[in-house]
Coordinates of N, CA and C in Angstrom, one line a residue:
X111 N -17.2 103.6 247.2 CA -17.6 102.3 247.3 C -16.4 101.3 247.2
X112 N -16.6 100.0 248.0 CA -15.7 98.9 247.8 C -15.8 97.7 247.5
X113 N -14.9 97.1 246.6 CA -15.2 96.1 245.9 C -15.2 94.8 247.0
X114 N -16.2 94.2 247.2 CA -15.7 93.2 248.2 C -14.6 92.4 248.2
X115 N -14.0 91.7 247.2 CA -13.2 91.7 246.8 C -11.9 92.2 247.6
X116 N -12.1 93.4 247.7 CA -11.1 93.8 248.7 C -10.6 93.8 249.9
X117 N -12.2 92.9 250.6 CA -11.6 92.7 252.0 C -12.0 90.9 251.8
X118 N -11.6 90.4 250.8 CA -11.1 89.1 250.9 C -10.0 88.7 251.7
X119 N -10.2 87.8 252.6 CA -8.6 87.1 253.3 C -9.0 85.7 253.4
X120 N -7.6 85.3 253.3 CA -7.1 83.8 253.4 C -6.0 83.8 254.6
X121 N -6.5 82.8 255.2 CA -5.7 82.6 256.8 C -5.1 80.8 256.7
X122 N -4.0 80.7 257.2 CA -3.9 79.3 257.1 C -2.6 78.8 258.3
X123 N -3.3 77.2 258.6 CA -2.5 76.9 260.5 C -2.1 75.9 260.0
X124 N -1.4 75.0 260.6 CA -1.1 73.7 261.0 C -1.3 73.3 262.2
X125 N -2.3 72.0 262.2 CA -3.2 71.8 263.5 C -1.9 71.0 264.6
X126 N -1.3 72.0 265.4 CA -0.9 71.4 266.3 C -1.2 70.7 267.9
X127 N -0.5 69.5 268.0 CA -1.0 68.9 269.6 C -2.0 69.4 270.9
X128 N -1.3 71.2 270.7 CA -2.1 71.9 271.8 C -3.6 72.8 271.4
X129 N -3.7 72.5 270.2 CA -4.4 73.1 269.9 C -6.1 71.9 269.3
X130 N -5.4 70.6 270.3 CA -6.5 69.3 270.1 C -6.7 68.8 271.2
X131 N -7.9 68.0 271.2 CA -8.5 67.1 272.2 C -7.4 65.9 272.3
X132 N -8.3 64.8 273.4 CA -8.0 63.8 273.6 C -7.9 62.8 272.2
X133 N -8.6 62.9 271.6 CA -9.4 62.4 270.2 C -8.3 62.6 269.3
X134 N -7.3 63.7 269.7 CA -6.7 64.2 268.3 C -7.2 64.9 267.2
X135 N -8.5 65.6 267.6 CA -9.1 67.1 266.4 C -8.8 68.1 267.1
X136 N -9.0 68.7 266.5 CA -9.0 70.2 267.1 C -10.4 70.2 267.8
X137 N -9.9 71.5 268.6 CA -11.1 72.1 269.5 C -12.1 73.0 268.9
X138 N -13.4 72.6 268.9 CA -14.2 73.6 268.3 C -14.1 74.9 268.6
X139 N -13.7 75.2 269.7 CA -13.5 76.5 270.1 C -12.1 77.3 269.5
X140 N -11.2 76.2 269.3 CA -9.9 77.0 268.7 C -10.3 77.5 267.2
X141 N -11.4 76.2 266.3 CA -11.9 76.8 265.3 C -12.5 78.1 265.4
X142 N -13.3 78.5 266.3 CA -14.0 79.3 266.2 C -13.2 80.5 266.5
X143 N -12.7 80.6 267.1 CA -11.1 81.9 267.2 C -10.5 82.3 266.2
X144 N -10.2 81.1 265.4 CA -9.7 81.2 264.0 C -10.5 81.9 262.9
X145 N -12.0 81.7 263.0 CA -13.1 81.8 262.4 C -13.1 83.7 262.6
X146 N -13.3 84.1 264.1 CA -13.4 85.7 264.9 C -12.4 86.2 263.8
X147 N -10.7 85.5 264.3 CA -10.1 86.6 263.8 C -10.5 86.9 262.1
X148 N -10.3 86.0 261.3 CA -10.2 86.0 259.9 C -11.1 87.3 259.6
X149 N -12.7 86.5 259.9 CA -13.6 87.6 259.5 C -13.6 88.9 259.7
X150 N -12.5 89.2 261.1 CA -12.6 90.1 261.7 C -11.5 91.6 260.9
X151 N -10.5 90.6 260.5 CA -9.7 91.3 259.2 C -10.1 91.8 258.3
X152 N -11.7 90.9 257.8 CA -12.0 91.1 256.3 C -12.8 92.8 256.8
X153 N -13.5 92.5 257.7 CA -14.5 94.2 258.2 C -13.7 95.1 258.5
X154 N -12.3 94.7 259.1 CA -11.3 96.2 259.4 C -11.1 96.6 257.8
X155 N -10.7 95.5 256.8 CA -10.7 96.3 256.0 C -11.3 96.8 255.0
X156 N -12.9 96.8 255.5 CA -13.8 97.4 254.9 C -13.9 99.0 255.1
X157 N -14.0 99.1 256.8 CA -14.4 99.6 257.9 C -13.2 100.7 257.8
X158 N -11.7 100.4 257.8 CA -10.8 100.9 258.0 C -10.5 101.6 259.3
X159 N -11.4 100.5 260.8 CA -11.5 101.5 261.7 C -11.5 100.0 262.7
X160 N -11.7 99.7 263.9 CA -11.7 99.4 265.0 C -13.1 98.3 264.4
X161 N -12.9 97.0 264.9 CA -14.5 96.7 265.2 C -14.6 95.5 265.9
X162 N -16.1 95.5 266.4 CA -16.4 94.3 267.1 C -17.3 93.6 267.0
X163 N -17.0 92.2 267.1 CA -18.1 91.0 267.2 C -19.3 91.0 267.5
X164 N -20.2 91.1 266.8 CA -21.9 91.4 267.2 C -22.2 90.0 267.4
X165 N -21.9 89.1 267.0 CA -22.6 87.7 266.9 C -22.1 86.6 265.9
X166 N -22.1 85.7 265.7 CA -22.0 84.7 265.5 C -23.2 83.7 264.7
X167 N -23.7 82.9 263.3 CA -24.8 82.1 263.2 C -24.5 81.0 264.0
X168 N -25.3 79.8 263.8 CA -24.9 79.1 264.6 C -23.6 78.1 263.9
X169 N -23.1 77.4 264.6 CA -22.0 76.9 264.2 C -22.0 74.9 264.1
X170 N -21.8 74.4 263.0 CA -21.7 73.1 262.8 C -20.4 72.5 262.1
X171 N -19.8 71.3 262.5 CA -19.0 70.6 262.3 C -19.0 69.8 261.1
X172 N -18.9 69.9 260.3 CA -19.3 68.7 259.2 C -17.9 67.5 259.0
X173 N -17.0 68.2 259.1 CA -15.8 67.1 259.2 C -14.9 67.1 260.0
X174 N -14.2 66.5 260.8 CA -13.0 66.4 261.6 C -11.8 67.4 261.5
X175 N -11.2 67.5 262.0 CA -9.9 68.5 262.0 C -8.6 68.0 263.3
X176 N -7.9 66.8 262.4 CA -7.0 66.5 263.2 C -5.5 66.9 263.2
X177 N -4.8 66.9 264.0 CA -3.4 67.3 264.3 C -3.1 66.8 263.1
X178 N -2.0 67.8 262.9 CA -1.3 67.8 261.3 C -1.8 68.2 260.1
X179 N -3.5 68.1 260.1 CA -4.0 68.8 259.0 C -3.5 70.3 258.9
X180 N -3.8 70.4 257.8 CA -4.0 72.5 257.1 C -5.3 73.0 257.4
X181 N -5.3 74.1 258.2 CA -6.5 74.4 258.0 C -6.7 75.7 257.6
X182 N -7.4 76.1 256.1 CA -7.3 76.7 255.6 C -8.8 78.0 255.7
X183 N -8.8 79.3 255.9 CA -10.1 80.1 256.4 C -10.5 80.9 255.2
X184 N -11.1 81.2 254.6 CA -11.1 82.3 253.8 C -12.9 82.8 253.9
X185 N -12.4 84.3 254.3 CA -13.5 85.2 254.6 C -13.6 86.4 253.6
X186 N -14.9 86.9 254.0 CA -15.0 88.2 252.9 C -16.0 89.2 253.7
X187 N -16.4 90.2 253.2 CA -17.2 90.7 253.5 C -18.6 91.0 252.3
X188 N -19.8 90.3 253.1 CA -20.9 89.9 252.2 C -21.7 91.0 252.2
X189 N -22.0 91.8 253.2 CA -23.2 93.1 253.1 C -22.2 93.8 254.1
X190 N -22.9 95.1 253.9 CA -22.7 96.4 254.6 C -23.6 97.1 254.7
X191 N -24.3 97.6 256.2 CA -25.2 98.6 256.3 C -24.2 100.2 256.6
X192 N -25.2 100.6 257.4 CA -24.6 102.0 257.7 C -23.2 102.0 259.0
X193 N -23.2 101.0 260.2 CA -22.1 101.1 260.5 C -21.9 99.3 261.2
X194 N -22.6 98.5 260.1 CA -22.7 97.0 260.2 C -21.7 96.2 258.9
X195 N -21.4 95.0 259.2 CA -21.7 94.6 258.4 C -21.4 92.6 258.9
X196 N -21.1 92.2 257.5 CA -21.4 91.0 257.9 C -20.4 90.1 256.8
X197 N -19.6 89.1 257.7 CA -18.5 88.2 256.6 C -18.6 86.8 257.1
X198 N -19.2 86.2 255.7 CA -18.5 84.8 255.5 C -17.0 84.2 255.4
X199 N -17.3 83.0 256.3 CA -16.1 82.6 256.6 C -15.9 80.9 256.1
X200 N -15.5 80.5 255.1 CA -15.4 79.3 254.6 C -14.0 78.1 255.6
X201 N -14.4 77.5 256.2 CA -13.3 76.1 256.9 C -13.1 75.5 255.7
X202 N -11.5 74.9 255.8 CA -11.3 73.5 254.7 C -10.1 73.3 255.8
X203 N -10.1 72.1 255.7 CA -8.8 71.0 256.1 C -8.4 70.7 255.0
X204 N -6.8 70.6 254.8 CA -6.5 70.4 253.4 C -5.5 68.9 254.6
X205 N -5.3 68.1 253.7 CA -4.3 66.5 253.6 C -2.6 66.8 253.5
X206 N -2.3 67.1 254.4 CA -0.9 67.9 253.9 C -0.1 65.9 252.8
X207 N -0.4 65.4 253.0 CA 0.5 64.0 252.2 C -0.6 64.2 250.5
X208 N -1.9 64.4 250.8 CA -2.5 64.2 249.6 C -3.0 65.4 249.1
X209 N -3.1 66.6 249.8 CA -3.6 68.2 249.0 C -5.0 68.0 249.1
X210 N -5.8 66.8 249.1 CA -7.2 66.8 249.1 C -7.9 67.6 250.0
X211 N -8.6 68.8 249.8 CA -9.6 69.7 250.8 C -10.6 69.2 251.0
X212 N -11.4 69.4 252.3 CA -12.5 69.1 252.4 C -13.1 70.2 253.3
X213 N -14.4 70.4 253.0 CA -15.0 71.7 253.5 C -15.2 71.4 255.1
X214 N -15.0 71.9 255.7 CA -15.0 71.6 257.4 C -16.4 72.2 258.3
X215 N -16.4 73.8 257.9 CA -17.9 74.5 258.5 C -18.2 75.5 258.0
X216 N -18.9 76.3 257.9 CA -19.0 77.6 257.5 C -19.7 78.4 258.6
X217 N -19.1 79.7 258.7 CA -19.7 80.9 259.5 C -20.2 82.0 258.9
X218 N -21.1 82.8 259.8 CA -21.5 84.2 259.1 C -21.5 85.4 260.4
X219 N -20.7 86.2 260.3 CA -20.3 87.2 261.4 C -20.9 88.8 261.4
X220 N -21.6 89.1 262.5 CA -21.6 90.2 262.2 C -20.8 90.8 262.6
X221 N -19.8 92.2 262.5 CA -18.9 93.3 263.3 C -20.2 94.6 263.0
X222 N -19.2 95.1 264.1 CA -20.3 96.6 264.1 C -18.5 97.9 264.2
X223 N -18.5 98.6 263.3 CA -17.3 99.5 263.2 C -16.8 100.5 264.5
X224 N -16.1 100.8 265.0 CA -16.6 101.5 266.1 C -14.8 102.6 266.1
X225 N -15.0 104.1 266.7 CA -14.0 104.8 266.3 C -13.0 104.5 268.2
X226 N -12.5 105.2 268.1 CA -11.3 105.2 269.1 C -12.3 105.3 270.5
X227 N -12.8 106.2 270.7 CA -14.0 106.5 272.0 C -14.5 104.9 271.6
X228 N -15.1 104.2 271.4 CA -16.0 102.9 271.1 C -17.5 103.2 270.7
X229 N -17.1 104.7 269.8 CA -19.0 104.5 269.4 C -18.8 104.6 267.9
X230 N -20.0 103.9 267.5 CA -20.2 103.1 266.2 C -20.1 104.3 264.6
X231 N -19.1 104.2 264.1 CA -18.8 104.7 262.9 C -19.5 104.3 261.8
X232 N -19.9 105.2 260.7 CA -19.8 104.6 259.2 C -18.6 103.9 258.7
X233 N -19.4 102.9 257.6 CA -18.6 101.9 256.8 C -18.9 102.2 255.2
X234 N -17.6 102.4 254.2 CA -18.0 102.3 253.0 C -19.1 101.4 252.6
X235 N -20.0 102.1 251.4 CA -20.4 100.7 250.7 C -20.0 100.0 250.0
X236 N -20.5 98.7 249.7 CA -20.1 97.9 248.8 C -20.6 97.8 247.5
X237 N -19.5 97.7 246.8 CA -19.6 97.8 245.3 C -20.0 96.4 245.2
X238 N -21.0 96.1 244.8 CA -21.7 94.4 244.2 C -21.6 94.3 242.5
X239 N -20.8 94.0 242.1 CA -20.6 93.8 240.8 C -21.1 92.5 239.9
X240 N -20.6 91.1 240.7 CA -20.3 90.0 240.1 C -22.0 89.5 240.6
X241 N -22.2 88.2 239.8 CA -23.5 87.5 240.5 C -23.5 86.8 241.4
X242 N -22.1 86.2 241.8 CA -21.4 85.9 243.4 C -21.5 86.9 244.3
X243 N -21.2 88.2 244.3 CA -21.7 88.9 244.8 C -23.3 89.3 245.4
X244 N -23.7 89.6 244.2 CA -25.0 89.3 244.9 C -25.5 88.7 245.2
X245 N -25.2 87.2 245.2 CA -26.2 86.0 245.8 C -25.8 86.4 247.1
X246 N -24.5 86.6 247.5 CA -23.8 86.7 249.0 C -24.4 87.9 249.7
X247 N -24.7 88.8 249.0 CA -25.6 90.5 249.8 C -26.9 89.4 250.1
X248 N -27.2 89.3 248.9 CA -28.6 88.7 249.3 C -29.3 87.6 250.3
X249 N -28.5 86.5 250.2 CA -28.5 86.2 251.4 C -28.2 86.2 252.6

């Protein structure tokens, strides 16, 4: 069993020029790349194997994300079936002049584990310990 805990990651960018609109935010789509990879880290290292993007919830914007901000990712992995599982992915823009964060979106991913040929492997389970834990399996 594994502690979720253990496939916690933190990812972090500086929003540069090419990576924004006309407007000066970022592209929702470059968020969401950022969003793939992170989560995608946290299931390899559940999984300890190859995996791929089953889907995506839907995705909302709640705050802006302009050139020069921090944008900071931090994912985990929340459940695990037999060769599934599934990671939240928290957005914050941090103020690089004031440190102040602000929550930007949140995601929830599924990956599916898959071995060298591309057919679908077991994944340890997760050890659910904490009551943050559980609220997170649970929903």
């Amino acid at each position: 069993m594994v502690d979720p805990e253990a496939t916690r990651t933190e990812m972090t960018w500086i929003v540069m020029p090419g990576q924004a609109n006309a407007l000066g935010t970022v592209f929702g789509g470059q968020v969401m790349a950022w969003i793939d990879v992170c989560a995608a880290v946290s299931a390899r290292r559940l999984a300890r194997s190859n995996v791929v993007t089953v889907g995506m919830d839907q995705m909302s914007f709640k705050a802006p994300i302009r050139i020069g901000d921090i944008v900071i990712l931090q994912s985990m992995v929340n459940w695990a079936g037999s060769s599934s599982m599934e990671c939240g992915v928290r957005v914050e823009k941090e103020d690089p002049h004031t440190g102040v964060r602000t929550h930007t979106s949140t995601a929830y991913l599924t990956f599916v584990a898959l071995d060298g040929d591309g057919r679908k492997v077991a994944v340890p389970a997760l050890e659910v310990r904490t009551p943050e834990q559980r609220r997170r399996w649970d929903e």
